[in-house]
CSV table of C-alpha atoms in Angstrom, one decimal:
chain,number,residue,atom,x,y,z
A,1,UNK,CA,89.6,21.2,11.6
A,2,UNK,CA,88.7,24.7,10.4
A,3,UNK,CA,86.2,23.2,8.0
A,4,UNK,CA,84.1,21.6,10.7
A,5,UNK,CA,82.2,24.7,11.8
A,6,UNK,CA,81.4,25.5,8.2
A,7,UNK,CA,80.2,21.9,7.6
A,8,UNK,CA,78.1,22.1,10.7
A,9,UNK,CA,76.5,25.3,9.7
A,10,UNK,CA,75.7,23.9,6.3
A,11,UNK,CA,74.2,20.8,7.9
A,12,UNK,CA,72.1,22.9,10.2
A,13,UNK,CA,70.8,25.0,7.2
A,14,UNK,CA,70.1,21.9,5.2
A,15,UNK,CA,68.5,19.6,7.8
A,16,UNK,CA,67.8,21.8,10.8
A,17,UNK,CA,64.2,22.8,9.8
A,18,UNK,CA,63.4,19.2,8.9
A,19,UNK,CA,64.8,17.8,12.2
A,20,UNK,CA,62.9,20.4,14.1
A,21,UNK,CA,59.6,19.6,12.3
A,22,UNK,CA,60.1,15.9,12.9
A,23,UNK,CA,61.0,16.3,16.6
A,24,UNK,CA,58.1,18.6,17.2
A,25,UNK,CA,55.7,16.3,15.4
A,26,UNK,CA,56.8,13.2,17.3
A,27,UNK,CA,56.8,14.9,20.7
A,28,UNK,CA,54.4,13.0,23.0
A,29,UNK,CA,52.7,11.2,20.1
A,30,UNK,CA,55.1,8.7,18.5
A,31,UNK,CA,52.8,5.8,17.5
A,32,UNK,CA,49.8,8.2,16.8
A,33,UNK,CA,52.1,10.4,14.7
A,34,UNK,CA,53.2,7.4,12.6
A,35,UNK,CA,49.9,5.5,12.4
A,36,UNK,CA,49.9,5.6,8.6
A,37,UNK,CA,53.5,4.6,8.3
A,38,UNK,CA,53.2,1.7,10.7
A,39,UNK,CA,50.0,0.5,8.9
A,40,UNK,CA,51.8,0.6,5.6
A,41,UNK,CA,54.7,-1.4,7.0
A,42,UNK,CA,52.4,-4.0,8.4
A,43,UNK,CA,50.4,-4.2,5.2
A,44,UNK,CA,53.5,-4.6,3.0
A,45,UNK,CA,54.9,-7.3,5.3
A,46,UNK,CA,51.5,-9.1,5.3
A,47,UNK,CA,51.3,-9.0,1.5
A,48,UNK,CA,54.8,-10.3,1.2
A,49,UNK,CA,54.0,-13.3,3.4
A,50,UNK,CA,50.7,-14.0,1.5
A,51,UNK,CA,52.2,-13.8,-2.0
A,52,UNK,CA,54.9,-16.3,-1.0
A,53,UNK,CA,52.3,-18.9,-0.2
A,54,UNK,CA,51.0,-21.3,-2.8
A,55,UNK,CA,47.4,-20.1,-2.2
A,56,UNK,CA,48.2,-16.4,-1.9
A,57,UNK,CA,50.2,-15.6,-5.0
A,58,UNK,CA,47.4,-15.5,-7.5
A,59,UNK,CA,45.0,-13.3,-5.3
A,60,UNK,CA,47.8,-10.8,-4.7
A,61,UNK,CA,48.5,-10.6,-8.4
A,62,UNK,CA,44.8,-10.2,-9.2
A,63,UNK,CA,44.5,-7.3,-6.7
A,64,UNK,CA,47.8,-5.5,-6.9
A,65,UNK,CA,49.9,-6.5,-9.9
A,66,UNK,CA,50.0,-3.8,-12.6
A,67,UNK,CA,51.3,-4.3,-16.1
A,68,UNK,CA,51.3,-1.8,-19.0
A,69,UNK,CA,49.4,-4.3,-21.1
A,70,UNK,CA,46.5,-4.4,-18.7
A,71,UNK,CA,43.4,-2.4,-19.5
A,72,UNK,CA,43.7,1.2,-18.1
A,73,UNK,CA,40.6,0.8,-15.8
A,74,UNK,CA,42.1,-2.4,-14.3
A,75,UNK,CA,45.5,-0.8,-13.8
A,76,UNK,CA,44.0,2.2,-12.1
A,77,UNK,CA,42.0,-0.1,-9.7
A,78,UNK,CA,45.1,-2.1,-8.9
A,79,UNK,CA,47.5,0.9,-8.5
A,80,UNK,CA,46.7,1.8,-4.9
A,81,UNK,CA,47.4,-1.7,-3.6
A,82,UNK,CA,50.4,-2.2,-5.9
A,83,UNK,CA,52.3,0.3,-3.8
A,84,UNK,CA,52.3,-2.2,-0.9
A,85,UNK,CA,53.1,-5.3,-3.0
A,86,UNK,CA,56.9,-5.9,-2.7
A,87,UNK,CA,58.7,-7.0,-5.8
A,88,UNK,CA,59.4,-10.7,-5.7
A,89,UNK,CA,63.0,-10.3,-7.0
A,90,UNK,CA,64.1,-7.8,-4.3
A,91,UNK,CA,64.5,-8.3,-0.6
A,92,UNK,CA,61.4,-7.2,1.3
A,93,UNK,CA,63.5,-5.6,4.1
A,94,UNK,CA,64.5,-2.9,1.6
A,95,UNK,CA,60.9,-2.0,0.9
A,96,UNK,CA,60.0,-2.0,4.6
A,97,UNK,CA,63.0,0.2,5.4
A,98,UNK,CA,62.0,2.7,2.7
A,99,UNK,CA,58.5,2.9,3.9
A,100,UNK,CA,59.4,3.3,7.6
A,101,UNK,CA,61.9,6.0,7.0
A,102,UNK,CA,60.5,8.1,4.1
A,103,UNK,CA,56.8,7.6,4.8
A,104,UNK,CA,57.5,8.2,8.5
A,105,UNK,CA,59.2,11.6,7.9
A,106,UNK,CA,56.6,12.6,5.3
A,107,UNK,CA,53.7,11.7,7.6
A,108,UNK,CA,55.1,13.9,10.4
A,109,UNK,CA,55.9,16.8,8.1
A,110,UNK,CA,53.0,16.7,5.7
A,111,UNK,CA,50.2,14.9,7.5
A,112,UNK,CA,48.6,11.6,6.6
A,113,UNK,CA,46.3,12.6,3.8
A,114,UNK,CA,48.9,14.7,2.0
A,115,UNK,CA,51.4,11.9,2.3
A,116,UNK,CA,49.0,9.4,0.8
A,117,UNK,CA,48.1,11.9,-2.0
A,118,UNK,CA,51.8,12.5,-3.0
A,119,UNK,CA,52.6,8.8,-2.8
A,120,UNK,CA,49.7,8.0,-5.1
A,121,UNK,CA,50.5,10.8,-7.6
A,122,UNK,CA,54.1,9.5,-7.8
A,123,UNK,CA,53.0,5.8,-8.2
A,124,UNK,CA,50.3,6.7,-10.7
A,125,UNK,CA,52.9,8.8,-12.7
A,126,UNK,CA,55.1,5.7,-13.0
A,127,UNK,CA,52.2,3.5,-14.0
A,128,UNK,CA,51.0,5.9,-16.7
A,129,UNK,CA,54.5,6.5,-18.0
A,130,UNK,CA,55.0,2.7,-18.6
A,131,UNK,CA,51.9,2.7,-20.8
A,132,UNK,CA,53.0,5.8,-22.7
A,133,UNK,CA,56.6,4.5,-23.1
A,134,UNK,CA,55.5,1.2,-24.5
A,135,UNK,CA,53.2,3.0,-27.0
A,136,UNK,CA,56.1,5.2,-28.1
A,137,UNK,CA,58.4,2.3,-28.6
A,138,UNK,CA,62.2,2.0,-28.1
A,139,UNK,CA,63.0,4.4,-31.0
A,140,UNK,CA,62.8,7.5,-28.7
A,141,UNK,CA,64.3,8.3,-25.3
A,142,UNK,CA,61.0,8.2,-23.4
A,143,UNK,CA,60.0,5.0,-25.3
A,144,UNK,CA,60.2,1.5,-23.9
A,145,UNK,CA,60.5,-1.9,-25.5
A,146,UNK,CA,57.3,-3.9,-26.1
A,147,UNK,CA,58.5,-6.5,-23.6
A,148,UNK,CA,58.2,-4.0,-20.7
A,149,UNK,CA,54.4,-4.2,-21.2
A,150,UNK,CA,54.5,-7.6,-19.5
A,151,UNK,CA,56.7,-6.5,-16.5
A,152,UNK,CA,54.9,-6.7,-13.2
A,153,UNK,CA,55.0,-3.1,-11.8
A,154,UNK,CA,54.7,-3.1,-8.0
A,155,UNK,CA,56.4,-1.8,-4.9
A,156,UNK,CA,56.8,1.5,-3.0
A,157,UNK,CA,59.9,2.8,-4.7
A,158,UNK,CA,58.3,5.4,-6.9
A,159,UNK,CA,56.2,6.7,-4.0
A,160,UNK,CA,59.3,6.8,-1.8
A,161,UNK,CA,61.2,8.8,-4.3
A,162,UNK,CA,58.3,11.2,-4.9
A,163,UNK,CA,57.8,11.8,-1.2
A,164,UNK,CA,61.5,12.4,-0.6
A,165,UNK,CA,61.6,15.1,-3.3
A,166,UNK,CA,58.4,16.7,-2.0
A,167,UNK,CA,59.5,16.8,1.6
A,168,UNK,CA,62.9,18.3,0.5
A,169,UNK,CA,61.0,21.0,-1.4
A,170,UNK,CA,58.7,21.7,1.6
A,171,UNK,CA,61.6,21.9,4.0
A,172,UNK,CA,63.9,23.8,1.6
A,173,UNK,CA,66.5,21.0,1.8
A,174,UNK,CA,67.7,21.8,-1.7
A,175,UNK,CA,71.0,19.9,-1.6
A,176,UNK,CA,69.3,16.7,-0.4
A,177,UNK,CA,66.6,16.9,-2.9
A,178,UNK,CA,69.1,17.4,-5.7
A,179,UNK,CA,71.0,14.4,-4.5
A,180,UNK,CA,67.8,12.3,-4.7
A,181,UNK,CA,67.2,13.4,-8.3
A,182,UNK,CA,70.8,12.9,-9.3
A,183,UNK,CA,70.8,9.4,-7.8
A,184,UNK,CA,67.8,8.4,-9.8
A,185,UNK,CA,69.4,9.8,-13.0
A,186,UNK,CA,72.5,7.8,-12.3
A,187,UNK,CA,70.4,4.8,-11.7
A,188,UNK,CA,68.9,5.0,-15.2
A,189,UNK,CA,72.3,5.7,-16.8
A,190,UNK,CA,73.9,2.7,-15.1
A,191,UNK,CA,71.0,0.3,-15.5
A,192,UNK,CA,68.3,1.5,-17.8
A,193,UNK,CA,65.1,-0.4,-17.0
A,194,UNK,CA,61.4,0.2,-16.4
A,195,UNK,CA,61.8,0.8,-12.6
A,196,UNK,CA,64.5,3.5,-13.1
A,197,UNK,CA,62.4,5.3,-15.8
A,198,UNK,CA,59.4,5.2,-13.5
A,199,UNK,CA,61.4,6.8,-10.7
A,200,UNK,CA,62.2,9.7,-13.1
A,201,UNK,CA,58.5,9.9,-14.1
A,202,UNK,CA,57.5,10.1,-10.4
A,203,UNK,CA,60.0,12.9,-9.8
A,204,UNK,CA,58.8,14.8,-12.8
A,205,UNK,CA,55.2,14.6,-11.6
A,206,UNK,CA,56.1,15.7,-8.0
A,207,UNK,CA,58.2,18.6,-9.4
A,208,UNK,CA,55.2,19.7,-11.3
A,209,UNK,CA,53.1,19.6,-8.2
A,210,UNK,CA,55.8,21.6,-6.3
A,211,UNK,CA,56.0,24.2,-9.1
A,212,UNK,CA,52.2,24.7,-9.2
A,213,UNK,CA,52.2,25.1,-5.4
A,214,UNK,CA,54.9,27.7,-5.6
A,215,UNK,CA,53.1,29.5,-8.4
A,216,UNK,CA,49.8,29.6,-6.6
A,217,UNK,CA,51.5,30.9,-3.5
A,218,UNK,CA,53.2,33.7,-5.4
A,219,UNK,CA,50.1,34.5,-7.3
A,220,UNK,CA,48.0,34.9,-4.1
A,221,UNK,CA,50.7,37.3,-2.8
A,222,UNK,CA,50.8,35.3,0.5
A,223,UNK,CA,53.7,33.5,2.1
A,224,UNK,CA,54.1,30.1,0.5
A,225,UNK,CA,53.3,27.5,3.1
A,226,UNK,CA,56.3,25.5,4.1
A,227,UNK,CA,58.8,28.2,3.2
A,228,UNK,CA,60.3,27.8,6.7
A,229,UNK,CA,59.4,24.2,7.0
A,230,UNK,CA,55.9,24.8,8.3
A,231,UNK,CA,52.4,24.8,6.7
A,232,UNK,CA,49.3,26.1,8.5
A,233,UNK,CA,46.9,23.3,9.0
A,234,UNK,CA,49.6,20.6,8.9
A,235,UNK,CA,50.2,20.7,12.6
A,236,UNK,CA,53.1,23.1,12.7
A,237,UNK,CA,53.6,26.4,14.4
A,238,UNK,CA,53.0,28.5,11.2
A,239,UNK,CA,50.2,31.1,11.2
A,240,UNK,CA,48.2,33.0,8.7
A,241,UNK,CA,48.9,36.4,10.4
A,242,UNK,CA,51.4,37.5,7.7
A,243,UNK,CA,54.2,37.7,10.2
A,244,UNK,CA,57.6,36.9,8.7
A,245,UNK,CA,58.8,33.3,9.0
A,246,UNK,CA,61.1,32.4,11.9
A,247,UNK,CA,64.7,32.0,10.8
A,248,UNK,CA,65.9,29.8,13.7
A,249,UNK,CA,65.5,26.1,13.1
A,250,UNK,CA,65.4,25.4,16.8
A,251,UNK,CA,61.7,26.1,17.2
A,252,UNK,CA,59.8,25.8,20.4
A,253,UNK,CA,58.2,22.4,20.6
A,254,UNK,CA,54.4,22.6,20.7
A,255,UNK,CA,51.3,20.3,20.3
A,256,UNK,CA,50.3,19.4,16.8
A,257,UNK,CA,46.9,20.4,15.4
A,258,UNK,CA,45.9,17.3,13.4
A,259,UNK,CA,42.8,15.7,14.8
A,260,UNK,CA,41.8,13.1,12.1
A,261,UNK,CA,43.1,9.6,12.6
A,262,UNK,CA,44.0,9.6,8.9
């Protein structure tokens, strides 16, 4: 029983700022705060229904199926939609749950455009890695067998993993972020396949973005946005006044500042 207070304090330190940011972002807004997430869920569900119809499979493949053997320009054109094309060999409810949870938290914490940007960077990193890996061949660790060039590469998993790591960095949830990374490493060790390798590529790309962001913040001599779970301009309560960040995670709830629908 004596460990419970310590565990509670650890949980508050780890998830308190994140919970406060999500609660404040949803206050009085709900559907408007999750417009991107709900749209992504609806789009993914619609694509799933369409690609399982006799007349819909080929159009979905032509618009959103990415393979490492495709010309680069074609893969880049298909990559944005490929994020919302569920893998045919996996249950669609898994993809929908991932989008609803991780995209939802990211949209509230980061804003819609930044959520889309991070999701695209993570997905694109996986797509480009597949091409590089096949070129390197199976003789090296980053390399992939030639057969992987024909694997259809779709789904939101790389974007979900990338967003999870980015949000953990922004909210200083270090333990949770480390668990996400460790889980993806274990995934590759247990079942080494293209999807697992792409998850690691997505994490690597997002960690580079986080590192550049930290470096720019230190170089400018200003407080790094998000160090206390807030970022000026993202709808939080942070300011540019130079005042020290608040240490309590139980911030006063206030209106968000985002005005654009997206």
